[in-house]
Amino acid sequence: MNYSYIKTDGEILQLIKNWKVQNIQQIAMDFECESNLHCYGEHLCLVQIYDGNNFFLVDTLEKNVTNTGLKALLESKDIQKIWFDCSFDANLLWKKHKIKICNVYDLFREATTLGIKGGLSFMVQKYVLQSEENQVKKEEANFKEKTSKKRFQQANWMKRPISPEQIEYALSDVKHLFELKKILDNMAKERNLLDEIIKGMEILPHLKTSKKPGYLKLPGYKRMNYQQKTYARYFFEVWDNTAKIYNWPPFWVLNKYVITDFAKKIPYESMEKLFFQRNKSGERKKTDEQEKRLLQNLILAKEKADKEINK
């Protein structure tokens, strides 16, 4: 697919001006993100756009793409953004950039209202590529779905340059959104639901304004007793801080199940014994110095937890 690669705020602002001149009021949009898979934290890596005629990629990792350009694009009330499930993308954008996407038409929300279940690939294949003349495209899409979806979902979108295969995958997420919207809108009209759906889009997206502490997501945390929860909370802090220092995804530091195991066994076993006998599945190989520092920090965390427990 041919596309334009955008690397500056100026190019974003010019693109918006061009749309205004061409009277383009709808665009299809999606993000590629990093979420604690190849480095620490969540990051917006790429914005994919299709305006019905042309494809665009906004490289959000470029230093000349800032909140100025992103706000102009994403907070514009004049341009409707057709999305498929904007919830994660919208929340990441708010958490990292304090930008709230305006004028969203979420096809996932529309499909849910219509009682249709499934992801974007499923809906594109079932509804957009169902005609006989599109059979070849459908077979290609099926092959792509089976061979590449998981690989590209787990790809490192922080890495540059982006491979041609990654680009094709990213653009495929916006390629059929206009057609899918027409199909779903027609289905909604037939059921007299379109007005209700359009009205519901006015309050999208739903942003999570309060972030729950990460330790609450540890496996089995809710079933722990007070003592175990206290240990888990302090061990989680070491786990998270270590990942942040090295810019590693947390699972490279310790398997999350190890944190739970430590919290449950620490009253009966020494930290040294638990540490050296731990399950290292998924961890990154560490230097002797990194291992030593991690153990020392966990021992200090245990001591702090003991003081809180024994108050």
mmCIF file of C-alpha atoms in Angstrom:
data_model
loop_
_atom_site.group_PDB
_atom_site.id
_atom_site.type_symbol
_atom_site.label_atom_id
_atom_site.label_comp_id
_atom_site.label_asym_id
_atom_site.label_seq_id
_atom_site.Cartn_x
_atom_site.Cartn_y
_atom_site.Cartn_z
ATOM 1 C CA MET A 1 0.000 0.000 0.000
ATOM 2 C CA ASN A 2 1.194 3.496 -0.786
ATOM 3 C CA TYR A 3 1.289 5.890 2.153
ATOM 4 C CA SER A 4 2.748 9.184 3.376
ATOM 5 C CA TYR A 5 5.100 9.103 6.360
ATOM 6 C CA ILE A 6 4.610 12.045 8.717
ATOM 7 C CA LYS A 7 7.444 13.080 11.029
ATOM 8 C CA THR A 8 6.693 16.652 12.156
ATOM 9 C CA ASP A 9 3.924 18.747 13.705
ATOM 10 C CA GLY A 10 4.032 20.944 10.615
ATOM 11 C CA GLU A 11 3.160 18.007 8.373
ATOM 12 C CA ILE A 12 0.255 17.072 10.656
ATOM 13 C CA LEU A 13 -1.106 20.626 10.578
ATOM 14 C CA GLN A 14 -0.737 20.766 6.796
ATOM 15 C CA LEU A 15 -2.595 17.479 6.476
ATOM 16 C CA ILE A 16 -5.494 18.900 8.504
ATOM 17 C CA LYS A 17 -5.564 21.974 6.241
ATOM 18 C CA ASN A 18 -5.615 19.752 3.154
ATOM 19 C CA TRP A 19 -8.582 17.818 4.510
ATOM 20 C CA LYS A 20 -10.445 21.055 5.115
ATOM 21 C CA VAL A 21 -9.845 22.182 1.514
ATOM 22 C CA GLN A 22 -10.942 18.755 0.223
ATOM 23 C CA ASN A 23 -13.969 18.767 2.565
ATOM 24 C CA ILE A 24 -12.861 15.514 4.191
ATOM 25 C CA GLN A 25 -14.721 15.224 7.477
ATOM 26 C CA GLN A 26 -14.154 11.544 8.279
ATOM 27 C CA ILE A 27 -10.952 9.543 8.667
ATOM 28 C CA ALA A 28 -10.257 5.961 9.730
ATOM 29 C CA MET A 29 -7.733 5.728 12.540
ATOM 30 C CA ASP A 30 -5.857 3.287 14.746
ATOM 31 C CA PHE A 31 -2.743 3.170 16.961
ATOM 32 C CA GLU A 32 0.182 0.825 17.417
ATOM 33 C CA CYS A 33 1.451 0.881 20.979
ATOM 34 C CA GLU A 34 4.003 -0.634 23.327
ATOM 35 C CA SER A 35 2.679 -1.950 26.632
ATOM 36 C CA ASN A 36 5.363 -3.459 28.870
ATOM 37 C CA LEU A 37 6.390 -5.993 26.259
ATOM 38 C CA HIS A 38 9.819 -4.801 25.072
ATOM 39 C CA CYS A 39 10.533 -1.934 27.480
ATOM 40 C CA TYR A 40 9.076 -0.343 30.609
ATOM 41 C CA GLY A 41 5.674 1.298 30.485
ATOM 42 C CA GLU A 42 3.107 2.157 27.848
ATOM 43 C CA HIS A 43 3.966 4.189 24.765
ATOM 44 C CA LEU A 44 2.135 5.496 21.710
ATOM 45 C CA CYS A 45 4.343 4.423 18.781
ATOM 46 C CA LEU A 46 2.408 4.980 15.565
ATOM 47 C CA VAL A 47 -0.835 6.518 14.307
ATOM 48 C CA GLN A 48 -2.393 4.972 11.196
ATOM 49 C CA ILE A 49 -4.827 7.041 9.126
ATOM 50 C CA TYR A 50 -6.906 6.449 6.004
ATOM 51 C CA ASP A 51 -8.976 9.349 4.671
ATOM 52 C CA GLY A 52 -10.818 7.317 2.042
ATOM 53 C CA ASN A 53 -8.256 8.146 -0.631
ATOM 54 C CA ASN A 54 -4.809 8.077 0.941
ATOM 55 C CA PHE A 55 -2.975 6.354 3.796
ATOM 56 C CA PHE A 56 -0.809 8.150 6.348
ATOM 57 C CA LEU A 57 1.503 7.061 9.160
ATOM 58 C CA VAL A 58 2.332 9.523 11.948
ATOM 59 C CA ASP A 59 5.538 8.497 13.701
ATOM 60 C CA THR A 60 4.913 9.603 17.281
ATOM 61 C CA LEU A 61 8.455 8.649 18.311
ATOM 62 C CA GLU A 62 9.922 11.385 16.102
ATOM 63 C CA LYS A 63 11.143 14.323 18.213
ATOM 64 C CA ASN A 64 9.332 16.818 15.961
ATOM 65 C CA VAL A 65 5.973 15.157 16.553
ATOM 66 C CA THR A 66 4.760 16.694 19.807
ATOM 67 C CA ASN A 67 1.516 17.242 21.700
ATOM 68 C CA THR A 68 0.908 20.300 19.516
ATOM 69 C CA GLY A 69 0.419 18.214 16.382
ATOM 70 C CA LEU A 70 -1.291 15.316 18.127
ATOM 71 C CA LYS A 71 -3.787 17.616 19.883
ATOM 72 C CA ALA A 72 -4.657 19.362 16.620
ATOM 73 C CA LEU A 73 -5.339 16.002 15.001
ATOM 74 C CA LEU A 74 -7.013 14.077 17.797
ATOM 75 C CA GLU A 75 -8.923 16.815 19.615
ATOM 76 C CA SER A 76 -10.422 18.229 16.428
ATOM 77 C CA LYS A 77 -14.214 18.249 16.599
ATOM 78 C CA ASP A 78 -14.472 18.872 12.857
ATOM 79 C CA ILE A 79 -12.990 15.512 11.843
ATOM 80 C CA GLN A 80 -14.769 12.316 12.816
ATOM 81 C CA LYS A 81 -12.394 9.476 13.676
ATOM 82 C CA ILE A 82 -13.720 6.047 12.700
ATOM 83 C CA TRP A 83 -12.150 3.517 15.068
ATOM 84 C CA PHE A 84 -12.546 -0.099 16.014
ATOM 85 C CA ASP A 85 -12.494 -0.241 19.828
ATOM 86 C CA CYS A 86 -10.824 2.977 20.900
ATOM 87 C CA SER A 87 -10.919 2.264 24.655
ATOM 88 C CA PHE A 88 -7.292 1.175 25.200
ATOM 89 C CA ASP A 89 -5.903 3.717 22.730
ATOM 90 C CA ALA A 90 -7.912 6.581 24.228
ATOM 91 C CA ASN A 91 -6.849 5.757 27.774
ATOM 92 C CA LEU A 92 -3.189 5.440 26.831
ATOM 93 C CA LEU A 93 -3.335 8.773 25.011
ATOM 94 C CA TRP A 94 -4.889 10.432 28.065
ATOM 95 C CA LYS A 95 -2.434 8.886 30.545
ATOM 96 C CA LYS A 96 0.700 9.643 28.522
ATOM 97 C CA HIS A 97 -0.195 12.881 26.720
ATOM 98 C CA LYS A 98 -3.297 14.306 28.494
ATOM 99 C CA ILE A 99 -5.063 14.367 25.118
ATOM 100 C CA LYS A 100 -8.746 13.415 24.878
ATOM 101 C CA ILE A 101 -9.853 12.114 21.494
ATOM 102 C CA CYS A 102 -12.872 14.037 20.203
ATOM 103 C CA ASN A 103 -15.580 13.033 17.716
ATOM 104 C CA VAL A 104 -15.048 9.255 17.713
ATOM 105 C CA TYR A 105 -17.247 6.738 15.902
ATOM 106 C CA ASP A 106 -16.388 3.394 17.488
ATOM 107 C CA LEU A 107 -17.393 0.462 15.278
ATOM 108 C CA PHE A 108 -16.850 -2.000 18.103
ATOM 109 C CA ARG A 109 -19.441 -0.134 20.157
ATOM 110 C CA GLU A 110 -21.846 -0.137 17.195
ATOM 111 C CA ALA A 111 -21.338 -3.864 16.583
ATOM 112 C CA THR A 112 -21.921 -4.611 20.267
ATOM 113 C CA THR A 113 -25.207 -2.678 20.174
ATOM 114 C CA LEU A 114 -26.204 -4.779 17.156
ATOM 115 C CA GLY A 115 -25.365 -7.972 19.026
ATOM 116 C CA ILE A 116 -22.364 -8.767 16.823
ATOM 117 C CA LYS A 117 -19.377 -10.290 18.597
ATOM 118 C CA GLY A 118 -15.840 -10.598 17.327
ATOM 119 C CA GLY A 119 -12.718 -8.631 16.504
ATOM 120 C CA LEU A 120 -11.958 -6.406 13.532
ATOM 121 C CA SER A 121 -10.437 -9.179 11.398
ATOM 122 C CA PHE A 122 -13.489 -11.378 11.921
ATOM 123 C CA MET A 123 -15.912 -8.601 10.942
ATOM 124 C CA VAL A 124 -13.921 -7.533 7.894
ATOM 125 C CA GLN A 125 -13.816 -11.101 6.604
ATOM 126 C CA LYS A 126 -17.467 -11.833 7.386
ATOM 127 C CA TYR A 127 -19.072 -8.599 6.168
ATOM 128 C CA VAL A 128 -16.667 -6.600 3.979
ATOM 129 C CA LEU A 129 -14.994 -9.400 2.028
ATOM 130 C CA GLN A 130 -17.998 -11.706 1.734
ATOM 131 C CA SER A 131 -18.886 -11.005 -1.910
ATOM 132 C CA GLU A 132 -17.747 -13.425 -4.595
ATOM 133 C CA GLU A 133 -15.572 -10.839 -6.345
ATOM 134 C CA ASN A 134 -13.703 -10.349 -3.078
ATOM 135 C CA GLN A 135 -13.038 -14.068 -2.563
ATOM 136 C CA VAL A 136 -9.367 -13.741 -3.475
ATOM 137 C CA LYS A 137 -8.986 -10.851 -1.045
ATOM 138 C CA LYS A 138 -10.754 -12.902 1.589
ATOM 139 C CA GLU A 139 -8.394 -15.835 1.115
ATOM 140 C CA GLU A 140 -5.429 -13.473 1.351
ATOM 141 C CA ALA A 141 -6.870 -11.954 4.522
ATOM 142 C CA ASN A 142 -7.416 -15.403 6.059
ATOM 143 C CA PHE A 143 -3.820 -16.343 5.305
ATOM 144 C CA LYS A 144 -2.559 -13.082 6.771
ATOM 145 C CA GLU A 145 -4.708 -13.514 9.857
ATOM 146 C CA LYS A 146 -3.318 -16.974 10.546
ATOM 147 C CA THR A 147 0.322 -16.190 9.831
ATOM 148 C CA SER A 148 0.932 -12.656 11.025
ATOM 149 C CA LYS A 149 -1.568 -11.315 13.562
ATOM 150 C CA LYS A 150 0.075 -12.606 16.729
ATOM 151 C CA ARG A 151 3.567 -11.890 15.410
ATOM 152 C CA PHE A 152 2.806 -8.262 14.638
ATOM 153 C CA GLN A 153 0.771 -7.697 17.795
ATOM 154 C CA GLN A 154 3.885 -8.718 19.691
ATOM 155 C CA ALA A 155 6.270 -6.815 17.427
ATOM 156 C CA ASN A 156 8.504 -4.108 18.857
ATOM 157 C CA TRP A 157 6.804 -0.940 17.601
ATOM 158 C CA MET A 158 9.397 1.171 19.436
ATOM 159 C CA LYS A 159 12.077 -0.051 17.033
ATOM 160 C CA ARG A 160 13.040 2.022 13.999
ATOM 161 C CA PRO A 161 13.010 1.670 11.065
ATOM 162 C CA ILE A 162 9.625 -0.040 10.928
ATOM 163 C CA SER A 163 9.683 -3.047 8.607
ATOM 164 C CA PRO A 164 7.569 -3.015 5.409
ATOM 165 C CA GLU A 165 5.624 -6.007 6.767
ATOM 166 C CA GLN A 166 4.784 -4.133 9.985
ATOM 167 C CA ILE A 167 3.639 -1.128 7.967
ATOM 168 C CA GLU A 168 1.356 -3.254 5.807
ATOM 169 C CA TYR A 169 -0.100 -4.861 8.924
ATOM 170 C CA ALA A 170 -0.631 -1.471 10.607
ATOM 171 C CA LEU A 171 -2.375 0.045 7.589
ATOM 172 C CA SER A 172 -4.604 -3.018 7.192
ATOM 173 C CA ASP A 173 -6.248 -2.037 10.500
ATOM 174 C CA VAL A 174 -7.715 1.111 8.901
ATOM 175 C CA LYS A 175 -8.097 -0.063 5.309
ATOM 176 C CA HIS A 176 -11.668 -1.407 5.607
ATOM 177 C CA LEU A 177 -13.138 0.780 8.364
ATOM 178 C CA PHE A 178 -15.136 3.005 5.975
ATOM 179 C CA GLU A 179 -16.724 -0.024 4.306
ATOM 180 C CA LEU A 180 -17.425 -1.711 7.622
ATOM 181 C CA LYS A 181 -19.076 1.451 8.934
ATOM 182 C CA LYS A 182 -21.459 1.562 5.955
ATOM 183 C CA ILE A 183 -22.427 -2.062 6.478
ATOM 184 C CA LEU A 184 -23.006 -1.684 10.228
ATOM 185 C CA ASP A 185 -24.890 1.607 9.732
ATOM 186 C CA ASN A 186 -27.238 -0.104 7.244
ATOM 187 C CA MET A 187 -27.855 -2.909 9.704
ATOM 188 C CA ALA A 188 -28.576 -0.342 12.421
ATOM 189 C CA LYS A 189 -31.018 1.500 10.129
ATOM 190 C CA GLU A 190 -32.907 -1.718 9.421
ATOM 191 C CA ARG A 191 -33.356 -2.221 13.169
ATOM 192 C CA ASN A 192 -34.113 1.462 13.879
ATOM 193 C CA LEU A 193 -31.044 1.684 16.096
ATOM 194 C CA LEU A 194 -28.880 4.146 14.170
ATOM 195 C CA ASP A 195 -30.063 7.282 16.003
ATOM 196 C CA GLU A 196 -29.449 5.599 19.361
ATOM 197 C CA ILE A 197 -25.974 4.484 18.257
ATOM 198 C CA ILE A 198 -25.011 7.922 16.949
ATOM 199 C CA LYS A 199 -26.172 9.547 20.183
ATOM 200 C CA GLY A 200 -24.110 7.055 22.177
ATOM 201 C CA MET A 201 -20.985 8.038 20.247
ATOM 202 C CA GLU A 202 -21.236 11.575 21.661
ATOM 203 C CA ILE A 203 -20.003 10.432 25.074
ATOM 204 C CA LEU A 204 -17.069 8.378 23.786
ATOM 205 C CA PRO A 205 -14.403 7.657 24.803
ATOM 206 C CA HIS A 206 -14.815 6.572 28.431
ATOM 207 C CA LEU A 207 -11.559 7.512 30.143
ATOM 208 C CA LYS A 208 -10.218 5.895 33.288
ATOM 209 C CA THR A 209 -9.234 8.908 35.339
ATOM 210 C CA SER A 210 -8.114 6.981 38.441
ATOM 211 C CA LYS A 211 -5.310 4.467 38.096
ATOM 212 C CA LYS A 212 -5.410 1.470 40.434
ATOM 213 C CA PRO A 213 -2.091 0.439 42.007
ATOM 214 C CA GLY A 214 -0.373 -2.269 40.004
ATOM 215 C CA TYR A 215 -0.010 -4.657 42.926
ATOM 216 C CA LEU A 216 -3.793 -5.136 42.940
ATOM 217 C CA LYS A 217 -3.366 -6.993 39.634
ATOM 218 C CA LEU A 218 -0.923 -9.558 41.032
ATOM 219 C CA PRO A 219 -2.251 -13.119 40.647
ATOM 220 C CA GLY A 220 -4.177 -14.189 43.735
ATOM 221 C CA TYR A 221 -3.796 -10.821 45.496
ATOM 222 C CA LYS A 222 -7.474 -10.555 46.464
ATOM 223 C CA ARG A 223 -7.338 -13.912 48.241
ATOM 224 C CA MET A 224 -4.264 -13.037 50.314
ATOM 225 C CA ASN A 225 -4.422 -12.226 54.011
ATOM 226 C CA TYR A 226 -3.224 -8.921 55.460
ATOM 227 C CA GLN A 227 0.355 -10.115 56.014
ATOM 228 C CA GLN A 228 0.693 -11.553 52.507
ATOM 229 C CA LYS A 229 -0.767 -8.417 50.909
ATOM 230 C CA THR A 230 1.733 -6.262 52.779
ATOM 231 C CA TYR A 231 4.672 -8.320 51.560
ATOM 232 C CA ALA A 232 3.253 -8.370 48.014
ATOM 233 C CA ARG A 233 2.913 -4.576 48.008
ATOM 234 C CA TYR A 234 6.537 -3.995 49.047
ATOM 235 C CA PHE A 235 7.927 -6.671 46.706
ATOM 236 C CA PHE A 236 5.879 -5.213 43.850
ATOM 237 C CA GLU A 237 7.490 -1.801 44.445
ATOM 238 C CA VAL A 238 10.967 -3.316 44.077
ATOM 239 C CA TRP A 239 9.840 -5.221 40.962
ATOM 240 C CA ASP A 240 8.387 -2.122 39.319
ATOM 241 C CA ASN A 241 11.241 0.237 40.278
ATOM 242 C CA THR A 242 13.863 -2.201 38.991
ATOM 243 C CA ALA A 243 12.048 -2.469 35.652
ATOM 244 C CA LYS A 244 11.893 1.324 35.429
ATOM 245 C CA ILE A 245 15.618 1.737 36.190
ATOM 246 C CA TYR A 246 16.693 -0.714 33.462
ATOM 247 C CA ASN A 247 13.841 0.226 31.073
ATOM 248 C CA TRP A 248 12.776 -3.415 31.028
ATOM 249 C CA PRO A 249 9.265 -4.830 30.926
ATOM 250 C CA PRO A 250 8.611 -6.015 34.519
ATOM 251 C CA PHE A 251 8.434 -9.700 33.548
ATOM 252 C CA TRP A 252 12.120 -9.473 32.572
ATOM 253 C CA VAL A 253 12.904 -8.663 36.214
ATOM 254 C CA LEU A 254 10.773 -11.360 37.863
ATOM 255 C CA ASN A 255 7.880 -13.550 36.827
ATOM 256 C CA LYS A 256 4.743 -12.001 38.384
ATOM 257 C CA TYR A 257 3.852 -15.371 39.943
ATOM 258 C CA VAL A 258 7.192 -15.239 41.778
ATOM 259 C CA ILE A 259 6.077 -12.059 43.577
ATOM 260 C CA THR A 260 2.972 -13.892 44.787
ATOM 261 C CA ASP A 261 5.068 -16.901 45.786
ATOM 262 C CA PHE A 262 7.472 -14.703 47.781
ATOM 263 C CA ALA A 263 4.577 -13.006 49.586
ATOM 264 C CA LYS A 264 3.079 -16.334 50.664
ATOM 265 C CA LYS A 265 6.291 -18.164 51.628
ATOM 266 C CA ILE A 266 8.472 -15.415 53.110
ATOM 267 C CA PRO A 267 7.354 -15.945 56.727
ATOM 268 C CA TYR A 268 8.594 -19.555 56.521
ATOM 269 C CA GLU A 269 11.617 -19.309 54.215
ATOM 270 C CA SER A 270 14.572 -16.914 53.942
ATOM 271 C CA MET A 271 14.533 -14.430 51.071
ATOM 272 C CA GLU A 272 17.906 -15.765 49.884
ATOM 273 C CA LYS A 273 16.535 -19.298 49.569
ATOM 274 C CA LEU A 274 13.333 -18.178 47.826
ATOM 275 C CA PHE A 275 15.291 -15.890 45.514
ATOM 276 C CA PHE A 276 17.747 -18.495 44.276
ATOM 277 C CA GLN A 277 15.108 -21.220 43.934
ATOM 278 C CA ARG A 278 12.622 -19.043 42.090
ATOM 279 C CA ASN A 279 11.071 -19.897 38.724
ATOM 280 C CA LYS A 280 13.017 -17.808 36.190
ATOM 281 C CA SER A 281 10.573 -18.374 33.330
ATOM 282 C CA GLY A 282 10.379 -15.250 31.143
ATOM 283 C CA GLU A 283 13.126 -13.397 33.007
ATOM 284 C CA ARG A 284 15.981 -11.644 31.271
ATOM 285 C CA LYS A 285 19.417 -13.039 32.055
ATOM 286 C CA LYS A 286 21.011 -10.688 34.564
ATOM 287 C CA THR A 287 24.593 -9.919 35.502
ATOM 288 C CA ASP A 288 25.840 -11.022 38.928
ATOM 289 C CA GLU A 289 25.700 -7.381 40.034
ATOM 290 C CA GLN A 290 22.090 -6.978 38.891
ATOM 291 C CA GLU A 291 21.096 -10.184 40.697
ATOM 292 C CA LYS A 292 22.844 -9.070 43.874
ATOM 293 C CA ARG A 293 21.201 -5.641 43.811
ATOM 294 C CA LEU A 294 17.756 -7.121 43.213
ATOM 295 C CA LEU A 295 18.162 -9.518 46.149
ATOM 296 C CA GLN A 296 19.352 -6.717 48.445
ATOM 297 C CA ASN A 297 16.356 -4.576 47.519
ATOM 298 C CA LEU A 298 13.950 -7.441 48.157
ATOM 299 C CA ILE A 299 15.534 -8.063 51.581
ATOM 300 C CA LEU A 300 15.104 -4.364 52.427
ATOM 301 C CA ALA A 301 11.511 -4.517 51.212
ATOM 302 C CA LYS A 302 10.864 -7.474 53.521
ATOM 303 C CA GLU A 303 12.264 -5.543 56.468
ATOM 304 C CA LYS A 304 9.997 -2.574 55.710
ATOM 305 C CA ALA A 305 7.005 -4.888 55.389
ATOM 306 C CA ASP A 306 7.876 -6.574 58.715
ATOM 307 C CA LYS A 307 7.868 -3.194 60.459
ATOM 308 C CA GLU A 308 4.440 -2.339 59.031
ATOM 309 C CA ILE A 309 3.020 -5.745 59.943
ATOM 310 C CA ASN A 310 4.365 -5.604 63.511
ATOM 311 C CA LYS A 311 3.131 -2.100 64.311
#
